[in-house]
JSON list of C-alpha atoms in Angstrom, two decimals:
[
{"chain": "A", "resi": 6, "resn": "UNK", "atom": "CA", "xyz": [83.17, 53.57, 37.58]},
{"chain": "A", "resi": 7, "resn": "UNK", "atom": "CA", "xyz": [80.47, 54.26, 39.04]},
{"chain": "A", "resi": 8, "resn": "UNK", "atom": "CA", "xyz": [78.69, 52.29, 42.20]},
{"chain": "A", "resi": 9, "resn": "UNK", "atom": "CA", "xyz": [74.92, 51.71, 40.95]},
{"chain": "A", "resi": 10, "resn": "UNK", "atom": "CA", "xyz": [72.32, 51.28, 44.14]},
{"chain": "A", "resi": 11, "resn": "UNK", "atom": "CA", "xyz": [69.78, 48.90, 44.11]},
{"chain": "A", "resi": 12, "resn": "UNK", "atom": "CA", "xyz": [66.16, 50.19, 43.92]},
{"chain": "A", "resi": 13, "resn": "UNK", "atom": "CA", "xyz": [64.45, 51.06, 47.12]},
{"chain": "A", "resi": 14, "resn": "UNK", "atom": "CA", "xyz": [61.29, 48.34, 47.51]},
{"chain": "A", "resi": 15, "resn": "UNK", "atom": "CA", "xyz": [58.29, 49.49, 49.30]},
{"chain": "A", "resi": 16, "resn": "UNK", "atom": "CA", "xyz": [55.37, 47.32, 50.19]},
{"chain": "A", "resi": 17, "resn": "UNK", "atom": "CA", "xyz": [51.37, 49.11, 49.67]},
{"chain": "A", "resi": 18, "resn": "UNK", "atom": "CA", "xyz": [48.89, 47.36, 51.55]},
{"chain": "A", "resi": 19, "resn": "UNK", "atom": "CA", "xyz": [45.86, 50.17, 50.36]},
{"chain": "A", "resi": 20, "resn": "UNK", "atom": "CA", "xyz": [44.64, 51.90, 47.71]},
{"chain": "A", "resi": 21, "resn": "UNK", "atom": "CA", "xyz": [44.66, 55.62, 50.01]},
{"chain": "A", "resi": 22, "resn": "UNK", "atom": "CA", "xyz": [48.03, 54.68, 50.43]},
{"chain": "A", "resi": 23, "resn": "UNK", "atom": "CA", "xyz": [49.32, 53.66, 46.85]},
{"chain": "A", "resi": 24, "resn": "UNK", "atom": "CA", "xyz": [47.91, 57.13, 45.80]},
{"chain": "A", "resi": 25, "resn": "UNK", "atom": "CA", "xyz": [49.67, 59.21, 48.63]},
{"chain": "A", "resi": 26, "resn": "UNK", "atom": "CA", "xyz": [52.90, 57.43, 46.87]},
{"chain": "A", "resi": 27, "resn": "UNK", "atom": "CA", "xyz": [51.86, 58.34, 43.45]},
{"chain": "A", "resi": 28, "resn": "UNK", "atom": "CA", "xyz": [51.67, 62.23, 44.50]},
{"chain": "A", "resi": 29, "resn": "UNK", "atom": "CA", "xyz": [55.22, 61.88, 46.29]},
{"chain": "A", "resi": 30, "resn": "UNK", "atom": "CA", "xyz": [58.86, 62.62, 44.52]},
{"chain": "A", "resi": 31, "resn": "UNK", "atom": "CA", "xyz": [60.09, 59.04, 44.56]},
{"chain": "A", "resi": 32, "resn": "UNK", "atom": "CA", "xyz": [60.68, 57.39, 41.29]},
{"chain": "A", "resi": 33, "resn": "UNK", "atom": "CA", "xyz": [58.68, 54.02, 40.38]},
{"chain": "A", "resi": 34, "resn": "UNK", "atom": "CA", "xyz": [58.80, 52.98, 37.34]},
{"chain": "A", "resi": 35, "resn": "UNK", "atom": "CA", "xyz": [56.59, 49.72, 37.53]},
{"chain": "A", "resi": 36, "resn": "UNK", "atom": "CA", "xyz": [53.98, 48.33, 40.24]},
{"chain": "A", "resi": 37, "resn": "UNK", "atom": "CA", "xyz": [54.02, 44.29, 40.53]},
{"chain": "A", "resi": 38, "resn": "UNK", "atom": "CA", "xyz": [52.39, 41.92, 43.15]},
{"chain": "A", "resi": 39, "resn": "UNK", "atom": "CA", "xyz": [54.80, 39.26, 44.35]},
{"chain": "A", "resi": 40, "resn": "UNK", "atom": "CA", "xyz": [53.79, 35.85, 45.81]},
{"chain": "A", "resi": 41, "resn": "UNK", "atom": "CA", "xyz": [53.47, 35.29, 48.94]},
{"chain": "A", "resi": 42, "resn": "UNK", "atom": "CA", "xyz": [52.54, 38.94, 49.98]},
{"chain": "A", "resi": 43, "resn": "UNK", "atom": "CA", "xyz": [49.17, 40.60, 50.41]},
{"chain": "A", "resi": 44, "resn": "UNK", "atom": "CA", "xyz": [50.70, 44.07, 49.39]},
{"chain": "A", "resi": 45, "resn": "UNK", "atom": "CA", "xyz": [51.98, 45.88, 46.06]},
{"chain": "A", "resi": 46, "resn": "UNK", "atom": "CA", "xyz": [55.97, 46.04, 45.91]},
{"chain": "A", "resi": 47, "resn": "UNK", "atom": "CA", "xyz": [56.41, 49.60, 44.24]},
{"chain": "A", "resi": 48, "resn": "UNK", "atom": "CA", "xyz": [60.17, 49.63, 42.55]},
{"chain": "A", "resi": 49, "resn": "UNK", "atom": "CA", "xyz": [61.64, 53.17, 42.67]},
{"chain": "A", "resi": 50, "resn": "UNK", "atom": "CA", "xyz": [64.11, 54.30, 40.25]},
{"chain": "A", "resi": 51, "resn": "UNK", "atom": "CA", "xyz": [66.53, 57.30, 39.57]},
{"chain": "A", "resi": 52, "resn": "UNK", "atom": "CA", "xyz": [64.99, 59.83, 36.91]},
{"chain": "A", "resi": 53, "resn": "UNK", "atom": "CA", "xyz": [67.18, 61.37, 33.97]},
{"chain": "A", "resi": 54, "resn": "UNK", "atom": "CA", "xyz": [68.03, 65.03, 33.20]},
{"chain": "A", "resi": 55, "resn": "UNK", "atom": "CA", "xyz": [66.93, 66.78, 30.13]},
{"chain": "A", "resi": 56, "resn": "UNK", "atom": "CA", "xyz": [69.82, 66.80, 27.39]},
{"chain": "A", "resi": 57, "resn": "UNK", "atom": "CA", "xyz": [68.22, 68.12, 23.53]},
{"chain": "A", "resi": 58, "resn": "UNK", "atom": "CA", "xyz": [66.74, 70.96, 25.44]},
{"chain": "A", "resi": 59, "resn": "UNK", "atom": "CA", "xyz": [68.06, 71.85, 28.72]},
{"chain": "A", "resi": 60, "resn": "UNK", "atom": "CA", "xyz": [66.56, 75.03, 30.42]},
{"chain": "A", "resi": 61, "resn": "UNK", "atom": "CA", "xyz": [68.29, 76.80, 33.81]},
{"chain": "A", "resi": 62, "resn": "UNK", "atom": "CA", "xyz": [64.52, 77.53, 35.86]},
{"chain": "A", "resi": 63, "resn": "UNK", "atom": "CA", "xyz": [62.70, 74.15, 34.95]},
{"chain": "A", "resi": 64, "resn": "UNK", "atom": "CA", "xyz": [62.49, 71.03, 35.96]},
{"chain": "A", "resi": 65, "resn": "UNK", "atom": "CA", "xyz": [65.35, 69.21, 34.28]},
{"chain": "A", "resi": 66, "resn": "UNK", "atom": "CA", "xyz": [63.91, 65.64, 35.06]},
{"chain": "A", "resi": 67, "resn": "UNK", "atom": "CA", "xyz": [63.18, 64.35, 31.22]},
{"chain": "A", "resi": 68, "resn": "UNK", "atom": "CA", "xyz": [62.17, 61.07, 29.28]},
{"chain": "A", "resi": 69, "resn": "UNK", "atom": "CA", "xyz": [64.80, 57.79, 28.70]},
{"chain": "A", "resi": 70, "resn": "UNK", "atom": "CA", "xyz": [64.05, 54.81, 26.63]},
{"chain": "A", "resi": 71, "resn": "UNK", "atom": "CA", "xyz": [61.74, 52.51, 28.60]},
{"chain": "A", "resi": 72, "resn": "UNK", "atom": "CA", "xyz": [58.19, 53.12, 28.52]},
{"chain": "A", "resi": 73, "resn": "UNK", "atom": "CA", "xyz": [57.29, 51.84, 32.11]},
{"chain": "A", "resi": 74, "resn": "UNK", "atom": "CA", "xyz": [59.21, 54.46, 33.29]},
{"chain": "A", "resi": 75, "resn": "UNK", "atom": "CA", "xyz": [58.23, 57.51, 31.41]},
{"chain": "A", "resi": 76, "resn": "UNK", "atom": "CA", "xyz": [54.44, 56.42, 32.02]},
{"chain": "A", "resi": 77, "resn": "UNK", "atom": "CA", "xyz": [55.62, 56.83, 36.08]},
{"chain": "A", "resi": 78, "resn": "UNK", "atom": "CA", "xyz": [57.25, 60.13, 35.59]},
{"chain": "A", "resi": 79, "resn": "UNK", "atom": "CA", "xyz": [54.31, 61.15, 33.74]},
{"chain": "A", "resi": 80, "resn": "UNK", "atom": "CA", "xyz": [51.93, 59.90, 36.47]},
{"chain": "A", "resi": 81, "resn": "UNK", "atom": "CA", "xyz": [53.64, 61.68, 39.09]},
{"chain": "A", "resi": 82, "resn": "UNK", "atom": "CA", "xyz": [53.85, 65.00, 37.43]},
{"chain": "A", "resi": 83, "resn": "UNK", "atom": "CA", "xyz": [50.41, 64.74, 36.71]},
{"chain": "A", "resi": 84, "resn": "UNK", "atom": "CA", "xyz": [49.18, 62.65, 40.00]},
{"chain": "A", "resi": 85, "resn": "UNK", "atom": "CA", "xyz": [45.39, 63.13, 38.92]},
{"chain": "A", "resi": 86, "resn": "UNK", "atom": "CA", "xyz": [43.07, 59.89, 38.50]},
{"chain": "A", "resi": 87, "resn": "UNK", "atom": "CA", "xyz": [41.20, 61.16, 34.68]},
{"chain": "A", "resi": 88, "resn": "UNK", "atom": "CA", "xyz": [45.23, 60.57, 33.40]},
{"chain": "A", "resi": 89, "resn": "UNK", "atom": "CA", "xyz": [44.37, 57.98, 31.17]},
{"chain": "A", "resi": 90, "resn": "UNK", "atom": "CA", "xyz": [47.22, 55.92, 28.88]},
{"chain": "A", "resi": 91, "resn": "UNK", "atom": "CA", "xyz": [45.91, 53.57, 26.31]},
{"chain": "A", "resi": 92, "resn": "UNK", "atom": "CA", "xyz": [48.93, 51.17, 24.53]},
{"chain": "A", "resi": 93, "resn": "UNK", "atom": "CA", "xyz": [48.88, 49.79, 21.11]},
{"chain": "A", "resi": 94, "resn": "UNK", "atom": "CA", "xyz": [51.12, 47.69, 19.70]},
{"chain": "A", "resi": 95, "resn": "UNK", "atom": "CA", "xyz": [52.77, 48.43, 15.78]},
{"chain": "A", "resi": 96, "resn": "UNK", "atom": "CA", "xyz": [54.80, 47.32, 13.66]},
{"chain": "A", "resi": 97, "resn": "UNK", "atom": "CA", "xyz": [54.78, 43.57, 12.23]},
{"chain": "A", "resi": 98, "resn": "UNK", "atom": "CA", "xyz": [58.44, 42.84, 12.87]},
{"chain": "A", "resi": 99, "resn": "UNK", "atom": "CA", "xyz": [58.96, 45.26, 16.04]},
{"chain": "A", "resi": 100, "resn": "UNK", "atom": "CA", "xyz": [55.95, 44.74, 17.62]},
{"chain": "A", "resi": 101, "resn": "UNK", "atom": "CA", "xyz": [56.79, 48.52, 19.00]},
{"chain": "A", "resi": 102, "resn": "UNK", "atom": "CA", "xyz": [54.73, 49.78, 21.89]},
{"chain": "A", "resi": 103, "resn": "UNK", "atom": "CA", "xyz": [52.86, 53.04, 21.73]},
{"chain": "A", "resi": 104, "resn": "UNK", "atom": "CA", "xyz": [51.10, 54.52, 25.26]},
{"chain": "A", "resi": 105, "resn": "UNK", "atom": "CA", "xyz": [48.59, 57.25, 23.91]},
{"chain": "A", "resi": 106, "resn": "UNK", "atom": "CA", "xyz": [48.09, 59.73, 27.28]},
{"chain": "A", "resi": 107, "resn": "UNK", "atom": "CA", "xyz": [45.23, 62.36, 27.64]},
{"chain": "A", "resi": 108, "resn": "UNK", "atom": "CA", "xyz": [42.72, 62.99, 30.47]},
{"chain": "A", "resi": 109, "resn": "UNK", "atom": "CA", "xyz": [39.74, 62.38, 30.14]},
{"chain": "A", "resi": 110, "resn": "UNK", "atom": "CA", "xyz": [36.81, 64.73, 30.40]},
{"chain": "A", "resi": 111, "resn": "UNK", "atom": "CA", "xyz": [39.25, 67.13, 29.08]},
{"chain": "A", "resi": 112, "resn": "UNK", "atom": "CA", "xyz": [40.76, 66.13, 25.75]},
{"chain": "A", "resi": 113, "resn": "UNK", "atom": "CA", "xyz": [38.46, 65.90, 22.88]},
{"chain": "A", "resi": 114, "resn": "UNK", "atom": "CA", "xyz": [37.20, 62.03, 22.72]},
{"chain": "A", "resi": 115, "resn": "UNK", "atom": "CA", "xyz": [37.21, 62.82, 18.68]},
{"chain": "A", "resi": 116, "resn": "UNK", "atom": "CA", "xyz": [40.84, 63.58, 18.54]},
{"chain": "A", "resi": 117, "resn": "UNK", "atom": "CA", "xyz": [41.29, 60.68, 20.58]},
{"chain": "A", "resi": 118, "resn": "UNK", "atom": "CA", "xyz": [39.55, 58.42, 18.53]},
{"chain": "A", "resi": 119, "resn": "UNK", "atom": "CA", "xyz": [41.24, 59.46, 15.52]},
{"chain": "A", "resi": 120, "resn": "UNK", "atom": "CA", "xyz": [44.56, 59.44, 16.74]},
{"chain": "A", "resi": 121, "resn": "UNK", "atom": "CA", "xyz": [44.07, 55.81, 17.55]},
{"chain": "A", "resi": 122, "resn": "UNK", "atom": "CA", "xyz": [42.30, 54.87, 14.16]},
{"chain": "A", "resi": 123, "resn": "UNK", "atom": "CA", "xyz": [45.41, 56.30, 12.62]},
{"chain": "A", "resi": 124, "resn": "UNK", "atom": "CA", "xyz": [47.76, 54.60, 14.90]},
{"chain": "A", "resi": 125, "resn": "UNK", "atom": "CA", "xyz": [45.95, 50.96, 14.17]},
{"chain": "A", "resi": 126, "resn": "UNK", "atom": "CA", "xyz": [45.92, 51.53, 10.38]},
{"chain": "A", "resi": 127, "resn": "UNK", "atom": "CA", "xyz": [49.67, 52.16, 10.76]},
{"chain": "A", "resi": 128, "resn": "UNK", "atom": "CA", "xyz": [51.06, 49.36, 8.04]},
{"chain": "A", "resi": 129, "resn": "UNK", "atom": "CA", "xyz": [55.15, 49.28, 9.06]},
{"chain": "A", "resi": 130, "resn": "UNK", "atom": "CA", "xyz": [57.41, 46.29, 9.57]},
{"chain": "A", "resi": 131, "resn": "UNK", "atom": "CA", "xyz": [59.89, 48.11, 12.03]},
{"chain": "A", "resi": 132, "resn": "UNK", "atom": "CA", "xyz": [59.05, 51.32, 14.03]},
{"chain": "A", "resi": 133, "resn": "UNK", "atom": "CA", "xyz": [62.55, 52.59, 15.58]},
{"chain": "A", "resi": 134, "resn": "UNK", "atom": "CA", "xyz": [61.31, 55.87, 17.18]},
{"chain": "A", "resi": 135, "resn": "UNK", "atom": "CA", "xyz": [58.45, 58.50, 17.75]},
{"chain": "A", "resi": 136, "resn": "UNK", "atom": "CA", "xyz": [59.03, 60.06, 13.95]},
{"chain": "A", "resi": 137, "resn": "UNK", "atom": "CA", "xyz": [57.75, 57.49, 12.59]},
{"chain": "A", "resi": 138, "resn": "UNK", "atom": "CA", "xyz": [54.03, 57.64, 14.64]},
{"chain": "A", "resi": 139, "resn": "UNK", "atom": "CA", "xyz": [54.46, 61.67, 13.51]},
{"chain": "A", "resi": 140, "resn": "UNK", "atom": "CA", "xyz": [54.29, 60.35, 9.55]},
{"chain": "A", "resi": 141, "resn": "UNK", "atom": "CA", "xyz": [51.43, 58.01, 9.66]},
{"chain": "A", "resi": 142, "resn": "UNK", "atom": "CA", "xyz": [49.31, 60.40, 12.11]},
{"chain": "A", "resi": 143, "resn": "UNK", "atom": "CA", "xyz": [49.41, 63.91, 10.35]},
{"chain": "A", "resi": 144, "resn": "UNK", "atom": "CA", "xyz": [47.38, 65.33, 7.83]},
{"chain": "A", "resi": 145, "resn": "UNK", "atom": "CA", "xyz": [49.62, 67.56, 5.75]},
{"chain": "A", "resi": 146, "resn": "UNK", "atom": "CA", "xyz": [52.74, 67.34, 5.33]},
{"chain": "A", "resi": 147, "resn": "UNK", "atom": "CA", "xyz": [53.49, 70.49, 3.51]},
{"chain": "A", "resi": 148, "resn": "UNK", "atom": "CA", "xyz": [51.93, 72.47, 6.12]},
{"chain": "A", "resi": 149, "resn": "UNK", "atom": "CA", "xyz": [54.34, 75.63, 6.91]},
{"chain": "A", "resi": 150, "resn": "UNK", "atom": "CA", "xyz": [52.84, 74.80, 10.89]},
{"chain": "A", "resi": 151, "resn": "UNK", "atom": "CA", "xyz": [54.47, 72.52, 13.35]},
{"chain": "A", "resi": 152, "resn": "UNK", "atom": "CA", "xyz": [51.83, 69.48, 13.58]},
{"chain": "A", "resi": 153, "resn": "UNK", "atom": "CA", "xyz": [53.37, 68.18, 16.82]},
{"chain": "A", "resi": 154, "resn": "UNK", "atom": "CA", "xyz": [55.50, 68.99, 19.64]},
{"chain": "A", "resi": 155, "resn": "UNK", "atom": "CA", "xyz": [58.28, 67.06, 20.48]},
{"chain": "A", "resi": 156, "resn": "UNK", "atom": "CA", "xyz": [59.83, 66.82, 23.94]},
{"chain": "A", "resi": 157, "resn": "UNK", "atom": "CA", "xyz": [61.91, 65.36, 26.25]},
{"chain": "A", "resi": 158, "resn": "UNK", "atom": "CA", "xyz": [61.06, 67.34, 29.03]},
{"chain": "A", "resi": 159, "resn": "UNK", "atom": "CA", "xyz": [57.98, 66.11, 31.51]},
{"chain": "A", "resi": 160, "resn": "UNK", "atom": "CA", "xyz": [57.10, 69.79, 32.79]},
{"chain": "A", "resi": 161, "resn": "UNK", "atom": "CA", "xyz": [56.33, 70.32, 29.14]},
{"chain": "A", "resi": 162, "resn": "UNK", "atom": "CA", "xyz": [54.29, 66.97, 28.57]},
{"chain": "A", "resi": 163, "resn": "UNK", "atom": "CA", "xyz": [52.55, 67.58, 31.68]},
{"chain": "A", "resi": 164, "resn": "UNK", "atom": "CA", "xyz": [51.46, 71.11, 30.51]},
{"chain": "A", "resi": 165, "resn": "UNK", "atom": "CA", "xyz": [49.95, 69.97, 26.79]},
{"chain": "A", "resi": 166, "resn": "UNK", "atom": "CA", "xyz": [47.88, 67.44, 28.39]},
{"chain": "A", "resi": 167, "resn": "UNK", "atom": "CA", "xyz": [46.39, 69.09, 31.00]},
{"chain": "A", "resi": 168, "resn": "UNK", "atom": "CA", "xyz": [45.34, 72.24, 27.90]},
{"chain": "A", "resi": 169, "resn": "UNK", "atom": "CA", "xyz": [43.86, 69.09, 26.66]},
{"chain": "A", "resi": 170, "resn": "UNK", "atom": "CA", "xyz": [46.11, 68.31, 23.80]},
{"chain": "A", "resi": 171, "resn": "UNK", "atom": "CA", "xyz": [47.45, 64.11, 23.66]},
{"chain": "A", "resi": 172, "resn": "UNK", "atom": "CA", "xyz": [50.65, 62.60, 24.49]},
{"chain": "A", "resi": 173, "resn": "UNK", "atom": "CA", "xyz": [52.31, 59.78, 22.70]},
{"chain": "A", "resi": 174, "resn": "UNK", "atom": "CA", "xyz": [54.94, 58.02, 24.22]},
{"chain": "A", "resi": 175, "resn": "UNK", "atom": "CA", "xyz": [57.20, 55.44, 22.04]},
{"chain": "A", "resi": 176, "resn": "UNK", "atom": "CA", "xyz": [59.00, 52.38, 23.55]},
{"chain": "A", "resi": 177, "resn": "UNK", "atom": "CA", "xyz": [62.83, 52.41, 22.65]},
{"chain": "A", "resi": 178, "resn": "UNK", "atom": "CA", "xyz": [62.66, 56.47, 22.39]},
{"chain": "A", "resi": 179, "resn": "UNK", "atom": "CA", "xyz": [62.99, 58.79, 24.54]},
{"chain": "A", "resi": 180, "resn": "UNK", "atom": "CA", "xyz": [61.08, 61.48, 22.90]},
{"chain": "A", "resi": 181, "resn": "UNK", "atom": "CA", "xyz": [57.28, 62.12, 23.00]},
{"chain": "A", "resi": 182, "resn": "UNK", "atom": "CA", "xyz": [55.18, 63.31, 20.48]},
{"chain": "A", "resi": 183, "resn": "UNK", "atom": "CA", "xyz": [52.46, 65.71, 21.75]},
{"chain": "A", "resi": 184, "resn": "UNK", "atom": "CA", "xyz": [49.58, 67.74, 19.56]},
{"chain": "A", "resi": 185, "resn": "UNK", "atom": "CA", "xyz": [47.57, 68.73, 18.10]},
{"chain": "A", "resi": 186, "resn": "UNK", "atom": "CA", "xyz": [49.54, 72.07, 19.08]},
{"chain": "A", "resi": 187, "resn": "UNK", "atom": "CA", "xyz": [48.08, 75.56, 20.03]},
{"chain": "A", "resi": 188, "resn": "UNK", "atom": "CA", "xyz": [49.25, 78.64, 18.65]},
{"chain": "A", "resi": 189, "resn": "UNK", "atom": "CA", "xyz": [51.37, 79.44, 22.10]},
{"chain": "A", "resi": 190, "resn": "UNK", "atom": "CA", "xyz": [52.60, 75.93, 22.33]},
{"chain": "A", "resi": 191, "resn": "UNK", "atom": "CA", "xyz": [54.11, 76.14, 18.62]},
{"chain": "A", "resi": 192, "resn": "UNK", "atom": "CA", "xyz": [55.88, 79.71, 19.83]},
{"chain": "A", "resi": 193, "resn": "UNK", "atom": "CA", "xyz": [58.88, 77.22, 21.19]},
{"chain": "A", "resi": 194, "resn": "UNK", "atom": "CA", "xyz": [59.33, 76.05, 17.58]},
{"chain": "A", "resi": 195, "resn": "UNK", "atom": "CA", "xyz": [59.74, 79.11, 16.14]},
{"chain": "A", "resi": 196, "resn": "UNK", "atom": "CA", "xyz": [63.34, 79.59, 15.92]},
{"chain": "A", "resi": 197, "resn": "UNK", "atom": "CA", "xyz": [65.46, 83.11, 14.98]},
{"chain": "A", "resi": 198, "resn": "UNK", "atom": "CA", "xyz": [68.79, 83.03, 14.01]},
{"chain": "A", "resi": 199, "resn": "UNK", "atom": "CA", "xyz": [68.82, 79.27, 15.14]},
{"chain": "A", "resi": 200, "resn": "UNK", "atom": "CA", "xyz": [68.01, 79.88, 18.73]},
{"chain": "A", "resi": 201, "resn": "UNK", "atom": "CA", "xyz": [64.89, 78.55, 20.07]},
{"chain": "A", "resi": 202, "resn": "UNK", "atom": "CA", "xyz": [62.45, 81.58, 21.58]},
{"chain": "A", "resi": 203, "resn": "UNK", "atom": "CA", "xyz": [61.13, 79.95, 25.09]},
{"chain": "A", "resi": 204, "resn": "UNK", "atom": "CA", "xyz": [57.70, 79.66, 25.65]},
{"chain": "A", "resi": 205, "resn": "UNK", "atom": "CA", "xyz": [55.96, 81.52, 28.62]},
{"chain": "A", "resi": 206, "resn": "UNK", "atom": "CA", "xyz": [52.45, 79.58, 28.74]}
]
């Protein structure tokens, strides 16, 4: 079996520094102020490596199941201050957590709105995983074009939002939802002979 280490613990006493942290390689998932200290304890944790779609050159760090920390490995792929990640809850049993990410000044504020209309008007008793936010949010589903991407891979994430496109991340999945796509993002659904061509954007 085996040995698990415990998570490193480092104390931020200023904002200049909590951002120099942010823009490092470390892995924090979550940032909490204990009692009894003046500072931020920053927990760091071990990222995952891509499995659905594994590439050789890129960055194999990917998504898991817990929210907190895909929103970290999110934020420090894209360590810019417009990232912006709105959460809504769904589902009347599941009470599933959604984190919408764009930046803003960049992504459309119409698409944004609309993607979070959608969301709210969502009426589900149990979401499970990201497919079912893809359902409620498209417009047609008999559309012969891809209406979202779906990724584990944060490279990839990183690169929709910042050509302005939107993000959704899921709690309990670790796949993330990202659209509305371009006609060079949807080149790495296009499939031939059931291989996947890669995309060079």
């Amino acid at each position: 079996m085996k040995e698990t280490k415990p998570s490193e613990q480092f104390d931020i006493h200023s904002l200049d520094q909590l951002f120099s942290m942010i823009g490092k390689s470390s892995d924090f998932s979550r940032i909490q102020l204990e009692t009894g200290h003046n500072g931020l304890t920053l927990s760091f944790y071990p990222s995952c490596r891509t499995a659905a779609r594994f590439t050789i050159i890129c960055s194999q760090a990917s998504t898991v199941e817990n929210l907190s920390i895909n929103l970290h490995l999110m934020r420090r792929q894209s360590a810019i201050p417009q990232l912006v990640f709105e959460e809504l809850t769904i589902g009347s049993l599941s009470k599933t957590t959604i984190a919408i990410a764009y930046i803003e000044g960049l992504t459309n504020p119409d698409i944004v709105q609309t993607m979070k209309d959608r969301l709210k008007g969502t009426v589900l008793d149990i979401v499970y995983d990201s497919s079912f936010p893809e359902r409620v949010i498209g417009d047609d589903a008999n559309t012969p074009f891809p209406l979202f991407l779906t990724t584990e891979r944060i490279d990839r994430i990183s690169y929709v939002i910042t050509s302005g496109q939107i993000a959704l991340f899921t709690s309990g999945s670790p796949y993330v939802l990202a659209g509305p796509p371009t006609c060079i993002c949807s080149c790495t659904i296009i499939t031939r002979r059931g291989k996947t061509l890669p995309c060079r954007a």
